[in-house]
Structures are given as C-alpha cells and as structure tokens.
Amino acid sequence: MGGLDFSGINWDEMLDATIATLKMIAISGIFTIILGLPLGIVLYLWGKSNNVIIRAVYSVLSFIVNILRSVPFIILMVALIPLSKSIMGTSIGVLGTIPALVIGAAPFFARLVETALREVDRGIIEAAQGMGASTGQIVMRVLLPEARPGLLAGVTITIVTLVSYTAMSGMIGGGGLGDLAIRYGYYRYEKEVMIIAVALMVILVQLLQMAGDRLVRHFTRK
Amino acid sequence: MIELKNLTKVYGKGSKQATALSALSLSIKKGEIFGVIGHSGAGKSTLIRCINLLERPTQGEVWVDGVELTALRKHQLQVQRRKIGMIFQHFNLLSSATVYNNIAFPLRLAGTEGAEIERKVKELLFLVGLEEHWNKYPAELSGGQKQRVGIARALASDPDVLLCDEATSALDPQTTDSILRLLMDINTKFNLTIVLITHEMHVIQSICDRVAVIHGGGIVEQGEVAQVFLKPKHEVTKEFIRSETQSEGPLREAIDAVHTGYTQAVKITFLGHKTYESTLSQVVQGTGVHFAILHGTISTIKDVPYGQLIVRFEGPADAVQVTLTELTAQGLDVEVIS
Ligand SMILES: Nc1ncnc2c1ncn2[C@@H]1O[C@H](COP(=O)(O)OP(=O)(O)OP(=O)(O)O)[C@@H](O)[C@H]1O
Ligand SMILES: [Mg+2]
C-alpha cells in the first residue's frame, strides 16, 4: 500500500459530500417510512383476509412489490431518471436521487414491516378483537406497539441499505460520498479520496447499526 | 343469559372439512358459573369462541343478554363485545404494555376519559391483588400474576359475561386454586355469568354450578355439577370422574372376592350436611350387620360437602336388605353393585 498521499485531499469537499449523503439518507429515509409503513400494514391486513377480492388485490400488490425488489437498484435508478426529472425538476444531485432511493427502498421496507407484523402473537390480536377493537384500533394499539422492536430493526436495515444505494447513485451523478469516491477513485485514479469516502461510509453504517440495535434492545419486552 | 341455538361449525373446505360443532344447543343462566368439560379436540375452544364470535358458527344463532350476536353488523358487534370479557390459557397480554396499561386497554378502546380510567384501573389492581406490580411488564410476572392481569383487563369494561378458555391449564395446582377462588369471588361480587371450559374435572368440581360434557362436537350430558358428578350417565363423563379418583382394578377385585356367608357391595352417596352425620353407623347398629369400606371419597363440590363410599355389608341376607332400605330412608343414595 505504498505511495498513498492523503495531503492532497480537499477536506471541504469531503465534508460537503458527507453532509449531502446524510441529507439523502434522512430525506429518502423519511419518505421510505411514510410510504413503506402503510404499504406494509396493508400487505399484512390484506394478506390474511378471507375475502376473495381482497386476496386477489393482495396478490397483485405483492407481485408489484416483488418486481420492484428484484430489479437491481442501479437499473431502477437509470429507469427512473425521467420520473425524477418530472417530480424534482432534476435527475442529479441530492434532490434528483430521492425518488429513485424511495422507490427502491419503500417496497423493501414494506416487506420488512409485513414480516414484523406477522410476528405479533395471534392470541393478542384476538384478545383485542374480543374486547371490541376495530381494525384501526388493532393496528394502532396492538400491532404497531407489539411489533415495535421488529419495526425498528426493519428501519435500521432499510437505512443501512439506503447508505449503499446513495453510494450507487454516485454513478448517475447523485452527489454525496459515493459520487466523490467514483469521481476521484474510478475516473481519476486518486484512490486516497476513495479510501476516505468509503471509510466514512463504513463508519456511518456502523453508527447507524449500533443506534438501531440499541433502540431495538430498549423496546424489547420479551 | 347465553343461548346457543343449533350451532354448527365446520372448518375448512372440500376434502379438508372438519366439523368441530354439530347442531349444539346450550342455555346458560344469569349469574351462574357454567363449566364445559371435554377431551382434546372435542370442540371446547370452538364452542367458547363462538359465544363472542371470535369464531363465526357455520350455522345457528348466538344470543347474549337478549341480543342475537349472529345477526349484528360489524360495528354493532364491536359494541356488544365490550359486555363480554374473556381470559385465555396463554393470557394474551400486550407484552409491550405495563400491567396498568394492559388493564386500561379496553377502557381506552371504548374512549373512556382519563380520570375514570385511572379510578377503574386502581380499583381492579386492588381487586386482583396486583397493586405493587402496576408498572411491570408481563414478562416480569409469574403465570398466576399474568392471569390476574388478564382477569382485571376482562373486568375493566364491566362485562355481564366472562368467558374463560382453559384459564388455569397453564398454571400449577396451587396457583390454579387461587385463580379459581378469585373467579368465584367476582362471580358473587358482581353477579357475573362465567362460562369456563376445561379438561380437568377438578376445576368443574371446585367452582361450577352447572356443567356440560362435550364430546365429538355435541353435548352428551349436562346438569347440576353434583348430579352429573355423583351420578354420571355418559361413558365420557364417567371416564373424567374416574381419572379424578383412582384406578378401578384393585377395587373390582375387592368387590368380587369370595367370602363365606352373605355379602353385598353397595355405593353410598352422601350429599350436603348428611356427609358429616353418623347415619351409617347408627343404621348398622340397629340391624347388626358388619361392613368393610372398600373405597371412599369425602370432598366438596363447590362449597357443598359430599361423600361417596363403596362398602361391603356382611351378615344375614334379610338384615342386609333392611340396612339398605333404612339407609335410603335416611336420605342417602344407595346403589347396589354386584
Ligand atoms: N382453525 C381451525 N381450522 C381447522 N380445524 C380446526 C380449527 N380449530 C379447531 N379445529 C378442529 O376442530 C376440532 C375442535 O377443536 P377445538 O380447538 O375446539 O378443540 P378443544 O376441545 O378446544 O381441544 P383442546 O382441549 O385440545 O384445546 C378439532 O378437531 C380441531 O382439529
Ligand atoms: Mg382448546
């Protein structure tokens, strides 16, 4: 590893890129949850319905979610460039990548929500039904609180996934640390910048995972 | 209070169909503790879950307090269900909520206002003896304590009916007794109708007023506990009672053993205050026959004492006959066994 020279790194640029990455993760994370949580709840509820029509709608929805999840993010991102342009007015930079990040992560998160909700003991739901709880009350007062550790674990996994997605979005000029790493490391062979950028992302993932684990532990009552 | 009319419940479709209840009818009176006993798979859980429609019967009607639940729309049913409390074998408490919040749960569902919730929960905590544990999570409680939380939660909405699905099956005998005593207390205190299902005759004997024996999805025998318990008719009932007492083998041998002279084996049943009286010894003093006790139980059904003895009388045939007649005249139930 001889010949590495970190003295030429532009630290201002590095800081800007870090902030850009954090912004992308925060904004796309919030929208992923806003979209994915209700979608996951709906998947859960429809998936166990006895109604034939609802079951059919569930199958369709589930199919769409699977497709979105099986398309590699890099391809999804390119395919969504026109959509990003029409929603955000641009397809590059922090704002330009948000739609692709959200559409890539929300179905993934929705599945994690669905799985977490399925883990909730059936007996508890029945007890609530027996007390006259409506479906809305069961969701808000039983399912979400009981599944909280699982949901938080899902949020953690999703945000960590978003970190790697933001890195990939550098390929299409998405901004942030991934963009920096690709521009310097891949196109200009300045591997020092790439190493620092990657190291920062590794640290970010570690911190996020630790914070997530801590929250999960705090809310686990079993 | 509760009327089940011709309930049929079929699970599954096509070739996987299983009939859990077949045209079952049952009538439960206000304020009584009604027990349903049956073997595993007999349909007990299905039956009790049909009462609050957690399980919808395939056919038949469910009436609770004059309202036909099976005819209600979803929202109306939700309102009616608040008047029916339920406790479960595995407690089914919210693991993410404290004892306090578990008990407050049904009140919050019903939109009760804050001060009232607090008053009510405190009262219930006191009733079930968990004042000190109000801020604990279910995972920090013993099984018996969890069931107390379950009972408090079920009582929070002032129900008219309490359904107990194997409420003591996951508890040890001592804890079982304390929970049964609590159920009996709230039955008298609130004139609450209690329906409980169990596979233990002991539970029925301890607290029930009436009992029904369920087998293969139908009721095969029902009546006052003392009557069913002391004079079982159906084979399944007899089996439950036998398993509660002891094996018949050695007893049979004692009855059938050859003796010199005239002997007669009989089963004598004492009920109520007769149990503790000296009727038997007075009668044999008069007739001069002797007897050996081959088997005996003296216990209580709910709070009523009873005794059941199998004795072998020895003596002149006519003196033994007089003894039996006299015992019957004294109000004991005498059944000759050969
Ligand atoms: N959800 C279900 N789907 C299909 N069959 C079921 C279902 N629930 C119960 N059954 C069947 O219905 C019958 C009665 O079951 P039920 O649970 O009422 O019995 P139980 O008397 O409560 O038994 P246990 O003492 O084991 O709890 C059984 O044969 C069972 O296999
Ligand atoms: Mg059962």
Coordinates of C-alpha atoms and ligand atoms in Angstrom, one line a residue, chain B residues 41 43-46 89 165-166 197, ligand 2:
Chain B
G41 CA -60.4 -31.8 20.1
G43 CA -64.8 -28.6 20.4
K44 CA -64.5 -26.7 23.6
S45 CA -62.4 -23.8 22.3
T46 CA -64.6 -23.6 19.2
Q89 CA -54.9 -20.1 28.7
D165 CA -60.7 -20.6 27.8
E166 CA -58.7 -23.1 29.8
I197 CA -64.0 -24.6 29.5
Ligands
MG2 MG -58.9 -25.7 23.2

